[in-house]
Amino acid sequence: MIQYIIRRLMYSIPLLLGVNILTFFLFFVVNTPDDMARMQLGQKHVTEQAVSKWKIDHGYDLPLFINSGKDSFKTITETIFYQKSIKLFVFQFGISDSGRNIGADIKQRMWPSLAVALPALLIGLSVNILAALLMVLFRQSYLEFWGLVACVVIMSISALFYIIGGQFLFSKLLKLVPISGFGSGVDALKFLILPVVISVVSGLGSGGRWYRALFIEEVEKDYVVTARAKGLSETQVLFRHVLGNAMIPILTGVVVVLPLLFMGSLIMESFFSIPGLGSYTIDAINRQDFAIVRSMVFLGSVLYILGLLLTDICYTLVDPRVKLL
Amino acid sequence: MIILWTDALIYLLLTTAMVSGFFLRNYEGLKRPLNKIAANKSAMVSMIILLFFVAIGLLDSLHFKAEGQRASGIISVLDYCTQPLWQQTEKTYSAPFSAYLYSKAYITQANGFQSWGFPRLKFGGSHLLNPEIEKTADVLIKLIVGLSKGFVFCISWVGLRALCLAKKAGQIRLQVRPGFMGITIIIVVVGLSGIIELSTYYHILGTDKVGEDVFYQTIKSIRTGLVIGSLTTFIMLPLAVVFGILAGFYRGWVDDLIQYSYTTLNSIPSVLLIAASILMVQIYMVNHPELFTNLESRADLRLLFLCLILGVTSWTGLCRMLRAETLKLREMGYVQAAKVLGVRPIGILFQHILPNVMHIILISVVLDFSALVLAEAVLSYINVGVDPSTYSWGNMINGARLEMAREPVVWWPLIAAFVFMFILVLTANLFADAVRDAFDPRRNQHD
């Protein structure tokens, strides 16, 4: 097992290197640091001195790949590629363009993100599965038909409307929960209810349909027929046999997104002003803080690749047919 | 005549679709699934509504120069048809069907006195003497006039067609029974005609902060939504098809390389990748102003870049599916037989592999469409979508955020964007479901 994990970890190195080079290309080759400096300093009347000062202040004054002015090792280390990109591998995110330590910001901001994303995922998952099981239980009836219609309608509405509508209805008109903000400890609960409910509702359409398709495929299999022939009731068949066997695809689908929960949801957090990584990213995009955006791109891919790794491990744990290769 | 980049691509896409439709019109394999779609009522209603959306989008994609109109002097055919809508601007917000502004101001009366109240609108309901009393009746009358105009138009059209058919057949037969589709088309046309009639007298969806008609904005947004939904797939398809089939067919190092590149792209969270790319495009545009001569072409290029970036980030899913299918197909008896008979690989790819993965491509194109329209709104909200000067539902929603917090609430731009976007996405979803049901072989086992 450990050998397998180590081998899988080795596979992810070229992937991360690819991501790293791609982001480097995107951020430093498409536009030179000079372009970025001009963008940051405003469009007009930017002197050469101001540009070079900005570059020195933010560490962009080095050559891209090879610094021929230095000796031996330093020809490689004293470059933008090494300073800005390679250091991401050891999670040294450096300083943002506005002068803050990105690593510290991330450590502080990932917990609020998780506080929204984790309950949203868990509650959403159980609601989706329950709705799908109900539709399968009453299959080929009006209940299923209208359930499916409701799913299509729910998934045809943009997530933005759920948020704006929810905030308007529950916070502004009914005054049940605060519009936005975040607190610590138990205090945070009242801020979290609305975002969690909204993300559960907005995900119900596509989620319900997806799990229903999964279960429908399962209920026609032989073991289900056997279970029914033994005299089990339809509810028992569904909840014990079908759900149990459908657990493998469900579980692997969930595991892959688990690490990404730290990144939070971009729009949700910015609408509800939750100080998580999602709103951090949005702020960075709006301020055009490239150092943060670059770090978040890299962090996101690391977490995704970690999710893939966890999925593979899960497969080997829950499904005995999958052999370690 | 001015051809913007997206215009050209849209019409190129349209021609490609029509030409392939023409060549495939007698293809046996398509008849059963097409009949299945035609038998699906919700799909057909969706298709008709979608076609109306597409027609508006196409009209809005023909631009020409009209001196004296607008700052840039570029207007589209749709603009030309809806001149009253965008020329009649008010001072600021006004509610749907209102004859008054939404905020109070000093009004100078005929006798020189000034009073504090809601001023009359310059255009909305300006034909009324006393809006408080006359308005409801007037709106109803205008609506009925509009509906009956549409109805008369439909009846005369149906009658003309019946006459022509009758002449062809050589006998007079005026029994025309419009089918289900015909009734849907009539309902849509009559409804549209009612809306058109009303919109020449009122701002039927109100006006926005600078007094621009919201109805006009929502109509203009249709094109943006359609462009993003269709051009992105147009850009993504060649990448996905070529790489997916090559990876599955040749295996070996080709497969490794292609798999590596799509896993790498896939592992970057897509919103972040799009955001990063758009930021870079923005810088490029700011630092090379000489390439973008006017506002229209600048906004248009940004839209094109957005489609490009969305396309480059979204080909991975389809590519993976095509690779898996090709891996399966290449072991099939007929492919093996072709190989043994000495058919060149390129021949096998075009003759045997491509036609057999076509259903996957078609299904994924229609399924992606609605997701892309929704994605545009989210991206515009986080400022990495279309240009702020482009009309789009995302920009409308973005602006509506502040309006919802205002007292009294300005709700109509949000509702307008919501309704139009919902109709487009819902019909696209229903149509996509029907296409999937008809073309997916796994769903056809039971009938």
GROMACS .gro file of N, CA, C and O in nm, chain A residues 88-131:
model
  176
   88LEU      N    1   0.701   2.769  -0.518
   88LEU     CA    2   0.564   2.727  -0.487
   88LEU      C    3   0.560   2.580  -0.445
   88LEU      O    4   0.475   2.538  -0.369
   89PHE      N    5   0.656   2.500  -0.496
   89PHE     CA    6   0.657   2.357  -0.466
   89PHE      C    7   0.673   2.330  -0.318
   89PHE      O    8   0.626   2.229  -0.267
   90VAL      N    9   0.743   2.419  -0.247
   90VAL     CA   10   0.759   2.399  -0.103
   90VAL      C   11   0.665   2.493  -0.028
   90VAL      O   12   0.685   2.524   0.088
   91PHE      N   13   0.559   2.536  -0.099
   91PHE     CA   14   0.455   2.621  -0.041
   91PHE      C   15   0.509   2.752   0.015
   91PHE      O   16   0.463   2.802   0.115
   92GLN      N   17   0.614   2.805  -0.050
   92GLN     CA   18   0.656   2.941  -0.017
   92GLN      C   19   0.589   3.033  -0.119
   92GLN      O   20   0.635   3.048  -0.230
   93PHE      N   21   0.478   3.092  -0.076
   93PHE     CA   22   0.400   3.169  -0.172
   93PHE      C   23   0.454   3.311  -0.189
   93PHE      O   24   0.416   3.380  -0.280
   94GLY      N   25   0.539   3.351  -0.094
   94GLY     CA   26   0.600   3.483  -0.109
   94GLY      C   27   0.506   3.594  -0.066
   94GLY      O   28   0.410   3.575   0.008
   95ILE      N   29   0.536   3.714  -0.118
   95ILE     CA   30   0.465   3.835  -0.077
   95ILE      C   31   0.371   3.876  -0.189
   95ILE      O   32   0.406   3.871  -0.306
   96SER      N   33   0.250   3.916  -0.152
   96SER     CA   34   0.156   3.959  -0.255
   96SER      C   35   0.196   4.097  -0.307
   96SER      O   36   0.278   4.166  -0.248
   97ASP      N   37   0.133   4.136  -0.418
   97ASP     CA   38   0.169   4.264  -0.478
   97ASP      C   39   0.136   4.381  -0.387
   97ASP      O   40   0.190   4.490  -0.401
   98SER      N   41   0.042   4.357  -0.292
   98SER     CA   42   0.012   4.465  -0.200
   98SER      C   43   0.093   4.451  -0.071
   98SER      O   44   0.069   4.522   0.027
   99GLY      N   45   0.189   4.357  -0.069
   99GLY     CA   46   0.285   4.354   0.040
   99GLY      C   47   0.250   4.264   0.157
   99GLY      O   48   0.313   4.272   0.262
  100ARG      N   49   0.149   4.175   0.142
  100ARG     CA   50   0.117   4.085   0.252
  100ARG      C   51   0.176   3.948   0.227
  100ARG      O   52   0.201   3.908   0.115
  101ASN      N   53   0.192   3.872   0.337
  101ASN     CA   54   0.246   3.738   0.325
  101ASN      C   55   0.133   3.644   0.282
  101ASN      O   56   0.038   3.621   0.357
  102ILE      N   57   0.144   3.588   0.161
  102ILE     CA   58   0.033   3.508   0.109
  102ILE      C   59   0.014   3.381   0.189
  102ILE      O   60  -0.099   3.341   0.219
  103GLY      N   61   0.124   3.317   0.228
  103GLY     CA   62   0.115   3.191   0.301
  103GLY      C   63   0.035   3.208   0.429
  103GLY      O   64  -0.055   3.128   0.461
  104ALA      N   65   0.064   3.315   0.504
  104ALA     CA   66  -0.007   3.339   0.630
  104ALA      C   67  -0.155   3.367   0.604
  104ALA      O   68  -0.242   3.316   0.675
  105ASP      N   69  -0.182   3.445   0.500
  105ASP     CA   70  -0.321   3.475   0.464
  105ASP      C   71  -0.398   3.346   0.436
  105ASP      O   72  -0.511   3.329   0.481
  106ILE      N   73  -0.332   3.257   0.360
  106ILE     CA   74  -0.401   3.134   0.321
  106ILE      C   75  -0.432   3.051   0.445
  106ILE      O   76  -0.543   3.000   0.462
  107LYS      N   77  -0.333   3.038   0.534
  107LYS     CA   78  -0.354   2.958   0.655
  107LYS      C   79  -0.471   3.011   0.736
  107LYS      O   80  -0.550   2.936   0.793
  108GLN      N   81  -0.482   3.143   0.739
  108GLN     CA   82  -0.586   3.203   0.821
  108GLN      C   83  -0.722   3.192   0.754
  108GLN      O   84  -0.824   3.177   0.821
  109ARG      N   85  -0.723   3.199   0.622
  109ARG     CA   86  -0.850   3.209   0.552
  109ARG      C   87  -0.911   3.076   0.511
  109ARG      O   88  -1.025   3.071   0.467
  110MET      N   89  -0.833   2.966   0.523
  110MET     CA   90  -0.892   2.841   0.472
  110MET      C   91  -0.999   2.787   0.565
  110MET      O   92  -1.088   2.715   0.521
  111TRP      N   93  -0.997   2.823   0.694
  111TRP     CA   94  -1.095   2.766   0.787
  111TRP      C   95  -1.236   2.821   0.764
  111TRP      O   96  -1.331   2.743   0.761
  112PRO      N   97  -1.253   2.952   0.749
  112PRO     CA   98  -1.389   2.999   0.715
  112PRO      C   99  -1.442   2.934   0.586
  112PRO      O  100  -1.559   2.897   0.579
  113SER      N  101  -1.354   2.918   0.488
  113SER     CA  102  -1.396   2.852   0.364
  113SER      C  103  -1.448   2.714   0.393
  113SER      O  104  -1.554   2.673   0.344
  114LEU      N  105  -1.374   2.641   0.474
  114LEU     CA  106  -1.412   2.504   0.507
  114LEU      C  107  -1.543   2.503   0.584
  114LEU      O  108  -1.627   2.415   0.563
  115ALA      N  109  -1.562   2.602   0.671
  115ALA     CA  110  -1.683   2.607   0.753
  115ALA      C  111  -1.808   2.621   0.667
  115ALA      O  112  -1.915   2.575   0.705
  116VAL      N  113  -1.797   2.684   0.552
  116VAL     CA  114  -1.912   2.693   0.461
  116VAL      C  115  -1.918   2.571   0.372
  116VAL      O  116  -2.023   2.510   0.354
  117ALA      N  117  -1.803   2.533   0.316
  117ALA     CA  118  -1.803   2.432   0.210
  117ALA      C  119  -1.834   2.292   0.263
  117ALA      O  120  -1.904   2.217   0.197
  118LEU      N  121  -1.783   2.258   0.380
  118LEU     CA  122  -1.802   2.121   0.429
  118LEU      C  123  -1.948   2.092   0.461
  118LEU      O  124  -2.003   1.993   0.411
  119PRO      N  125  -2.017   2.175   0.544
  119PRO     CA  126  -2.159   2.147   0.565
  119PRO      C  127  -2.238   2.151   0.437
  119PRO      O  128  -2.328   2.067   0.417
  120ALA      N  129  -2.204   2.244   0.347
  120ALA     CA  130  -2.277   2.252   0.220
  120ALA      C  131  -2.263   2.121   0.145
  120ALA      O  132  -2.360   2.069   0.089
  121LEU      N  133  -2.144   2.064   0.144
  121LEU     CA  134  -2.121   1.939   0.071
  121LEU      C  135  -2.197   1.825   0.137
  121LEU      O  136  -2.269   1.750   0.070
  122LEU      N  137  -2.184   1.811   0.270
  122LEU     CA  138  -2.244   1.696   0.337
  122LEU      C  139  -2.395   1.701   0.332
  122LEU      O  140  -2.461   1.603   0.295
  123ILE      N  141  -2.453   1.818   0.366
  123ILE     CA  142  -2.599   1.829   0.364
  123ILE      C  143  -2.649   1.813   0.221
  123ILE      O  144  -2.745   1.742   0.194
  124GLY      N  145  -2.579   1.879   0.128
  124GLY     CA  146  -2.619   1.870  -0.012
  124GLY      C  147  -2.619   1.726  -0.060
  124GLY      O  148  -2.713   1.681  -0.126
  125LEU      N  149  -2.516   1.653  -0.022
  125LEU     CA  150  -2.504   1.513  -0.065
  125LEU      C  151  -2.622   1.432  -0.012
  125LEU      O  152  -2.688   1.359  -0.087
  126SER      N  153  -2.653   1.449   0.118
  126SER     CA  154  -2.761   1.366   0.172
  126SER      C  155  -2.895   1.406   0.113
  126SER      O  156  -2.977   1.318   0.083
  127VAL      N  157  -2.917   1.536   0.094
  127VAL     CA  158  -3.045   1.579   0.035
  127VAL      C  159  -3.057   1.525  -0.107
  127VAL      O  160  -3.161   1.471  -0.146
  128ASN      N  161  -2.950   1.536  -0.185
  128ASN     CA  162  -2.952   1.487  -0.323
  128ASN      C  163  -2.984   1.339  -0.327
  128ASN      O  164  -3.067   1.293  -0.406
  129ILE      N  165  -2.915   1.261  -0.242
  129ILE     CA  166  -2.934   1.116  -0.246
  129ILE      C  167  -3.075   1.081  -0.203
  129ILE      O  168  -3.142   0.996  -0.264
  130LEU      N  169  -3.125   1.151  -0.101
  130LEU     CA  170  -3.260   1.124  -0.054
  130LEU      C  171  -3.362   1.153  -0.163
  130LEU      O  172  -3.451   1.072  -0.190
  131ALA      N  173  -3.345   1.269  -0.228
  131ALA     CA  174  -3.439   1.306  -0.335
  131ALA      C  175  -3.433   1.204  -0.447
  131ALA      O  176  -3.537   1.160  -0.499
   0.00000   0.00000   0.00000
